[in-house]
XYZ file of C-alpha atoms in Angstrom:
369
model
C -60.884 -149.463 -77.002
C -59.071 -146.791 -79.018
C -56.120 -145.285 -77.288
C -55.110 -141.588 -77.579
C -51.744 -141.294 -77.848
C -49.675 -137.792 -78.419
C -46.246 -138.085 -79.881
C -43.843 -135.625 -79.428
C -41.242 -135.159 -82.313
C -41.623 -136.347 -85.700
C -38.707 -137.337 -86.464
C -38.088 -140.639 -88.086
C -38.546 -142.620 -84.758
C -41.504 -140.192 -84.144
C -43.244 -140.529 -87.478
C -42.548 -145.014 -87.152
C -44.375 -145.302 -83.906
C -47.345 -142.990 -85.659
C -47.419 -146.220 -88.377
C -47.268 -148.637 -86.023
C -49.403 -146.990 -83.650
C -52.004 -145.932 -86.273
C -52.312 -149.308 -87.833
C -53.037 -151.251 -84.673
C -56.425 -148.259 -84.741
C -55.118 -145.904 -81.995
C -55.859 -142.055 -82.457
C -52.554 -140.765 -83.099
C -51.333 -136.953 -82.352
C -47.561 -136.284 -83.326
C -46.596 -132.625 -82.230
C -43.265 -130.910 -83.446
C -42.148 -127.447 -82.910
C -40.398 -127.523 -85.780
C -41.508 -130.069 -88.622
C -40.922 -133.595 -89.385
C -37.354 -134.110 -90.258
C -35.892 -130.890 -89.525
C -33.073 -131.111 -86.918
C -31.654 -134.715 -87.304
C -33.860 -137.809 -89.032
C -34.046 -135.523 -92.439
C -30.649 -134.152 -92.427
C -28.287 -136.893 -91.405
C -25.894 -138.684 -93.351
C -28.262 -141.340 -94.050
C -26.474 -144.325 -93.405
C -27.748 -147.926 -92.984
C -25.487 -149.991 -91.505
C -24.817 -152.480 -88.642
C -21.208 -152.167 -88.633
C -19.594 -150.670 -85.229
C -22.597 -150.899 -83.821
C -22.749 -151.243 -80.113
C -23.054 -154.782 -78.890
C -26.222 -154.090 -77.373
C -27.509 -152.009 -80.532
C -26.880 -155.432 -82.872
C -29.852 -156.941 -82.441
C -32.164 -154.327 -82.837
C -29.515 -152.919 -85.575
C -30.257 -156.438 -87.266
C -33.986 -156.254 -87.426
C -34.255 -152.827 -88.647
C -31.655 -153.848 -91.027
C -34.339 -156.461 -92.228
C -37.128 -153.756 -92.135
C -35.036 -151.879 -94.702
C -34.689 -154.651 -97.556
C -39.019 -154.197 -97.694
C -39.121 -150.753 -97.214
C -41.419 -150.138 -99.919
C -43.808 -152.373 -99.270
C -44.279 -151.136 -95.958
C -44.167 -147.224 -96.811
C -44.627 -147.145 -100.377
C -40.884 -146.291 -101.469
C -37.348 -147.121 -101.260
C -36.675 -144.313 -99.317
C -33.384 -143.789 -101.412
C -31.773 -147.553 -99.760
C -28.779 -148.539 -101.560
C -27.129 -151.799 -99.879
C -23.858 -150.838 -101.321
C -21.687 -152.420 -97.982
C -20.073 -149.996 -95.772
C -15.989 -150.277 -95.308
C -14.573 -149.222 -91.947
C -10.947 -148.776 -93.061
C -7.488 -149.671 -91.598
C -4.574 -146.860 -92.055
C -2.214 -149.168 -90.039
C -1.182 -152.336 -88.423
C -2.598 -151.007 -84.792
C -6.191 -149.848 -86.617
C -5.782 -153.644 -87.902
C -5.308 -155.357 -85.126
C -7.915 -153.126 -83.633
C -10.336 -154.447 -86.365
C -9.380 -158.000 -85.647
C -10.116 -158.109 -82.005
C -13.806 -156.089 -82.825
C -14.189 -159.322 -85.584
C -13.327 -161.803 -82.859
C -15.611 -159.963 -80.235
C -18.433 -160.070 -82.295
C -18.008 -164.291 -83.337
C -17.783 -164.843 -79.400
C -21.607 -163.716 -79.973
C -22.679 -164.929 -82.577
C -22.693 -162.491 -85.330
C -20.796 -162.764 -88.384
C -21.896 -159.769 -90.399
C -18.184 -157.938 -89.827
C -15.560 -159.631 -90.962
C -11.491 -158.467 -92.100
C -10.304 -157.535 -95.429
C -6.825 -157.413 -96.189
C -4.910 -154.879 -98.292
C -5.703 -156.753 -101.959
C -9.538 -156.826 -101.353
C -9.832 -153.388 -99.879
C -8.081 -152.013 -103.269
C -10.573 -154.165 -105.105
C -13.732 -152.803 -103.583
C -11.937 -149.176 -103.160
C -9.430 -149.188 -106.270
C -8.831 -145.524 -105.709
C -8.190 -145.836 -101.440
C -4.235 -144.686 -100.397
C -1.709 -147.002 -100.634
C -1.034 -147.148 -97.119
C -3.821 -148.986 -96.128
C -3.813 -152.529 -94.970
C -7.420 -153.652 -95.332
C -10.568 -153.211 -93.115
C -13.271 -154.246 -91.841
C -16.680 -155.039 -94.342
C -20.502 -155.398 -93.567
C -22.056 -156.643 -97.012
C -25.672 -154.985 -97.531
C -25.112 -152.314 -95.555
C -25.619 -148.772 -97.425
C -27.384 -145.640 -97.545
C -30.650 -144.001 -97.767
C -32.211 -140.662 -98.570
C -32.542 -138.828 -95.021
C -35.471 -136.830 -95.576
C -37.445 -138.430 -98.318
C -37.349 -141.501 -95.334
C -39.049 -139.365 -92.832
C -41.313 -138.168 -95.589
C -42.571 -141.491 -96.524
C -43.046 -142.437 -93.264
C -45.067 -139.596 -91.879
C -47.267 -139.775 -95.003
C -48.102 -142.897 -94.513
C -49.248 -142.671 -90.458
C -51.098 -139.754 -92.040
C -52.762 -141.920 -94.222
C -53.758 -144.509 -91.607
C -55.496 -141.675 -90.104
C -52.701 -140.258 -87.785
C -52.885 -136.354 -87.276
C -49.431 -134.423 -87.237
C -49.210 -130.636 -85.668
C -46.047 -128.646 -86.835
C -44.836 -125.482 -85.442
C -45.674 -125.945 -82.179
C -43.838 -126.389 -79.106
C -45.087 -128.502 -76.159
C -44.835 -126.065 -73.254
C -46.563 -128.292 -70.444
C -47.831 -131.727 -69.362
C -49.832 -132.355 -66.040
C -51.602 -135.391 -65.300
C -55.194 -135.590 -65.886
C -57.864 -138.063 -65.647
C -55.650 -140.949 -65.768
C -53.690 -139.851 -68.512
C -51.787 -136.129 -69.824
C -53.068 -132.924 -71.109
C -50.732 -131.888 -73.003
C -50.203 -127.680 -73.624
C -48.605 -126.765 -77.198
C -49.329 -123.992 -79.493
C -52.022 -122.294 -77.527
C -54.036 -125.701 -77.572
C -54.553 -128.577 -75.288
C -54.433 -132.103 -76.200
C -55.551 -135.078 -74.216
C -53.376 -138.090 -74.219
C -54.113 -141.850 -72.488
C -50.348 -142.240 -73.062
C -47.318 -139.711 -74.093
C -44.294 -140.939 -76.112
C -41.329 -138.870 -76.095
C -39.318 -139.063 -79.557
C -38.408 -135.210 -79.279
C -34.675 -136.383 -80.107
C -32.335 -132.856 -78.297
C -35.280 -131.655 -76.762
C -36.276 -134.801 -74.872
C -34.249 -133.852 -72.001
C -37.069 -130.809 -71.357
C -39.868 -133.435 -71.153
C -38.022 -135.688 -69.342
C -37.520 -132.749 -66.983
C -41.255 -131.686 -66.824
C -42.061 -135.498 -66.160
C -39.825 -135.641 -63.146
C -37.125 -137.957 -64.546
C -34.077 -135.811 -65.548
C -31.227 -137.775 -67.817
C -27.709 -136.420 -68.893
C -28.896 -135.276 -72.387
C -26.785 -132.774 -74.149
C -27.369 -131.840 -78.077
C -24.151 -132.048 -80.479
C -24.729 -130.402 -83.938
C -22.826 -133.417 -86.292
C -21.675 -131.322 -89.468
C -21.962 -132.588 -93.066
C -19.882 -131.335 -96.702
C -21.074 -132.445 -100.103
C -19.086 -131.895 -102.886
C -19.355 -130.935 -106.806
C -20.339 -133.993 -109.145
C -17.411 -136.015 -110.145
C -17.005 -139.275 -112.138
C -17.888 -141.914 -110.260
C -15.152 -144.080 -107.913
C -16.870 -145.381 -104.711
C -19.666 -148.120 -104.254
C -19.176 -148.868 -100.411
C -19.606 -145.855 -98.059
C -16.363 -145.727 -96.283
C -15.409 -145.122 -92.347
C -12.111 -144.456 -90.853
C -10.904 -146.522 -88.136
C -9.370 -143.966 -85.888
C -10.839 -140.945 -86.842
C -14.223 -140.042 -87.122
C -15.482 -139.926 -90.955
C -18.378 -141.438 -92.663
C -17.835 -140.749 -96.530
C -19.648 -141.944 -99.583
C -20.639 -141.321 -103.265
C -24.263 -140.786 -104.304
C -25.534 -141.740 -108.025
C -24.878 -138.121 -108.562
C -21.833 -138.176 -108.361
C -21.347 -135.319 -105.674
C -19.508 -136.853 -101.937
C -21.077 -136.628 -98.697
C -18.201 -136.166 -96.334
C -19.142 -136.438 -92.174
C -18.892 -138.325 -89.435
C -18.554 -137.337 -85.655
C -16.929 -133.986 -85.906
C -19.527 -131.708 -83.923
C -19.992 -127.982 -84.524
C -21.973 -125.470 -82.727
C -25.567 -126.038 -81.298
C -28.131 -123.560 -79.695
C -31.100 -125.156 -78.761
C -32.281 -122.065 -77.617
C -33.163 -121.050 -80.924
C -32.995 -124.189 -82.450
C -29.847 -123.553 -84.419
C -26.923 -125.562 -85.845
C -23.975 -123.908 -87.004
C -20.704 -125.336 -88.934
C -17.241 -124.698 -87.782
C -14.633 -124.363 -90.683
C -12.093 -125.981 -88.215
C -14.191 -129.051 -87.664
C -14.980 -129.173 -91.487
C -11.311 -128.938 -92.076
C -10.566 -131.964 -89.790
C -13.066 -134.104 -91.490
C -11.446 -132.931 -94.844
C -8.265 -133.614 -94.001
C -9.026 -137.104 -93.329
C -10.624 -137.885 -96.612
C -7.730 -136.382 -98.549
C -5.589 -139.155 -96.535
C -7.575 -141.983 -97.629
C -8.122 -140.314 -100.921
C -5.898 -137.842 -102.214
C -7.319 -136.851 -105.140
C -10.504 -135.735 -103.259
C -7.526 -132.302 -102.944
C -9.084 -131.004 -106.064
C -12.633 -131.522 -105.233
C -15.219 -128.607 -104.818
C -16.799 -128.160 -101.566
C -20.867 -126.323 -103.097
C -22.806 -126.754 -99.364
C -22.076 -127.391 -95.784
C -24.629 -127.922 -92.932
C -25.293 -129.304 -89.158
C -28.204 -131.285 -87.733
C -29.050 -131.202 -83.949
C -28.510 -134.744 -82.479
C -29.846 -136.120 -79.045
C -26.273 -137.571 -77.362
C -26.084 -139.826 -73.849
C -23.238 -139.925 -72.103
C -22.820 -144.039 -73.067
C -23.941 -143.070 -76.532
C -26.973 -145.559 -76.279
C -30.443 -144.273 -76.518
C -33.500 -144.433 -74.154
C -35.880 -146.336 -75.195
C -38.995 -147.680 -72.755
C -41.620 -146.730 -70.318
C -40.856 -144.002 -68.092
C -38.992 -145.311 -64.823
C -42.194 -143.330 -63.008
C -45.018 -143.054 -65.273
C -46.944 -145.874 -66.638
C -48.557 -144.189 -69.439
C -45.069 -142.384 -70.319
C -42.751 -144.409 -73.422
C -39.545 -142.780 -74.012
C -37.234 -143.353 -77.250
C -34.195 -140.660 -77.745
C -31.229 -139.987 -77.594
C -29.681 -142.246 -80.416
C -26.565 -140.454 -80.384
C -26.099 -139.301 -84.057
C -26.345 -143.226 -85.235
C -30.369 -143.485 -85.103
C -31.284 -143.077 -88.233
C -31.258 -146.887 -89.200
C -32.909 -147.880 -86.161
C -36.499 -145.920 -87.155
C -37.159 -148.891 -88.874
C -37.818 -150.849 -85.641
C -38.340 -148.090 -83.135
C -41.970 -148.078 -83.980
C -42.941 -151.390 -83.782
C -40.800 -151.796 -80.109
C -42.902 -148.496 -78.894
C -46.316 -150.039 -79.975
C -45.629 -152.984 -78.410
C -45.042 -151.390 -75.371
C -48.336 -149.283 -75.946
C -50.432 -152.564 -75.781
C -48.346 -154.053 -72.978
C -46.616 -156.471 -74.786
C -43.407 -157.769 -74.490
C -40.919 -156.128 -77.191
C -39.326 -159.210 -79.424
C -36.161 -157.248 -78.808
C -33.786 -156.708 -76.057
C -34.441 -153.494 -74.561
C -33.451 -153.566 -70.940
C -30.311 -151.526 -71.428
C -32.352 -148.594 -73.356
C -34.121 -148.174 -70.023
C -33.860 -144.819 -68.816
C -33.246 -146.572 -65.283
C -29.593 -146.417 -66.266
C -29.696 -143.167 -65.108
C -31.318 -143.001 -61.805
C -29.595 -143.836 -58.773
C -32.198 -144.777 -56.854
């Protein structure tokens, strides 16, 4: 029998359950009081990568990963993926030795995708990185993609599999009904068997309305792109000890970020830069790469992130409602992970077990009781 399922937020992890969902036949409604992409899955800085992730983030991290090598054939584009390798770079012996013990944790279990560079092969792979850098740590096939032509593709293609998408609207209520939720946005009332919550900052609300509060806040992560300049990066590049994520597109202009936060008003939905913040992030790239000095700064903008105290997202049913699936709060490192996010929620929708560990996702974590 078909399932009615409402989605709230169509953001990337939003718009991949509305695939999954979709092609397994259920009637799919994704609401968003903004539109899909808006305040983080569209304007993020788009990276792909497996490095630093969390130990309980790899697998999933790894299959999505996976997902992201047949992107096309699943969505109908590249969505902009470029396995270029990402770099997470030493700028001294501690940041190495740092590295080293992160390469030696990961071996203990079983992963080998990280592994140390020394000073030589950095300069190789980054001719034009600062001197004073010993090496780092590599992830080979890690890269980029295109923020919000990903969403894009996505959502077109749950709308072509017959899923139904409702922008500009705001959910305002939920009370149970029947067995299942009406659901109040916009002036109009949907009925839903089961409600998934993918409404990234705004979660927290619906988590509130459902009776299961969590430690949400919303961090606006700030992003710089630069003028076009002659090309001198493949990998994108992180710093070790300082937050940075920093890469060349085909271009030629820089995307500069990484985890310096500016000003958020969820209020009104608003994301604001702060030139101090921007200044930070700046002054770390001219470290690692002084000539960047001279570079042109043409736009600067924020996105509005979902964050969790252990900077791990929810993801499964609600701790009190069966026909409740939760999956937010990815921190400002989510983007990747909408390659899998989808399939994990449908298999929760038809009461499967997930192929992936997803115990500590649950929103349990939370609840003392």
């Amino acid at each position: 029998m078909t399932t009615r399922i409402v989605i709230v937020g169509a953001g990337i992890h939003g718009c991949s359950a509305a695939v999954h969902l979709s092609l397994l036949g259920h009637q799919v409604t994704v609401i968003d009081k903004a539109y899909a992409g808006r305040h983080a899955s569209g304007v993020n800085a788009g990276g792909v990568r497996r490095l630093g992730r969390h130990p309980a983030e790899i697998p999933l991290a790894m299959a999505a990963w996976k997902r992201w090598q047949t992107m096309h054939d699943f969505v109908g584009e590249d969505c902009g993926f470029r396995p270029v390798g990402q770099i997470k770079v030493a700028e001294s012996e501690s940041d190495m030795e740092h590295l080293a013990l992160r390469e030696k944790q990961l071996q203990s279990l079983g992963f080998d995708h990280e592994y140390l560079i020394d000073g030589d092969e950095l300069r190789r792979r980054i001719p034009s990185v600062a001197q004073h850098c010993p090496g780092g740590l590599a992830c080979d096939g890690d890269g980029y993609a295109n923020p919000y032509r990903t969403v894009t593709a996505w959502r077109r293609r749950a709308q072509q599999q017959g899923a139904t998408f409702y922008e500009g609207i705001e959910v305002t209520n939920l009370e149970p009904h029947r067995g299942g939720w009406n659901v109040d946005a916009g002036g109009q009332r949907f009925y839903a068997d089961i409600v998934v919550n993918c409404a990234g900052a705004w979660a927290g609300t619906l988590c509130e309305r459902l009776g299961e509060p969590v430690p949400l806040r919303a961090e606006a992560p700030m992003l710089m792109i630069t003028e076009r300049i002659s090309p001198f990066l493949q990998p994108v590049v992180g710093a070790t000890s300082r937050p940075l994520s920093f890469k060349q597109f085909e271009n030629g202009t820089v995307l500069i970020g990484g985890g310096v936060r500016g000003i958020v008003d969820t209020q009104r939905n608003l994301a604001e830069t702060r030139l101090d913040g921007l200044a930070e992030n700046a002054d770390t790239v001219v470290s690692l790469f002084p000539f960047m000095a001279q570079v042109r700064i043409v736009r600067t903008w924020a996105g509005v992130e979902a964050v969790m105290p252990d900077q791990l997202p929810v993801i499964g049913h609600s701790a009190i409602h069966h026909n409740v699936i939760h999956a937010f709060g990815f921190s400002a490192h989510g983007f990747q992970l909408g390659a899998i996010t989808g399939e994990i929620v449908s298999d929760l929708v038809e009461q499967s077990e997930p192929s992936l560990p997803i115990a500590p996702f649950s929103i349990r974590r939370f609840h003392n009781d």
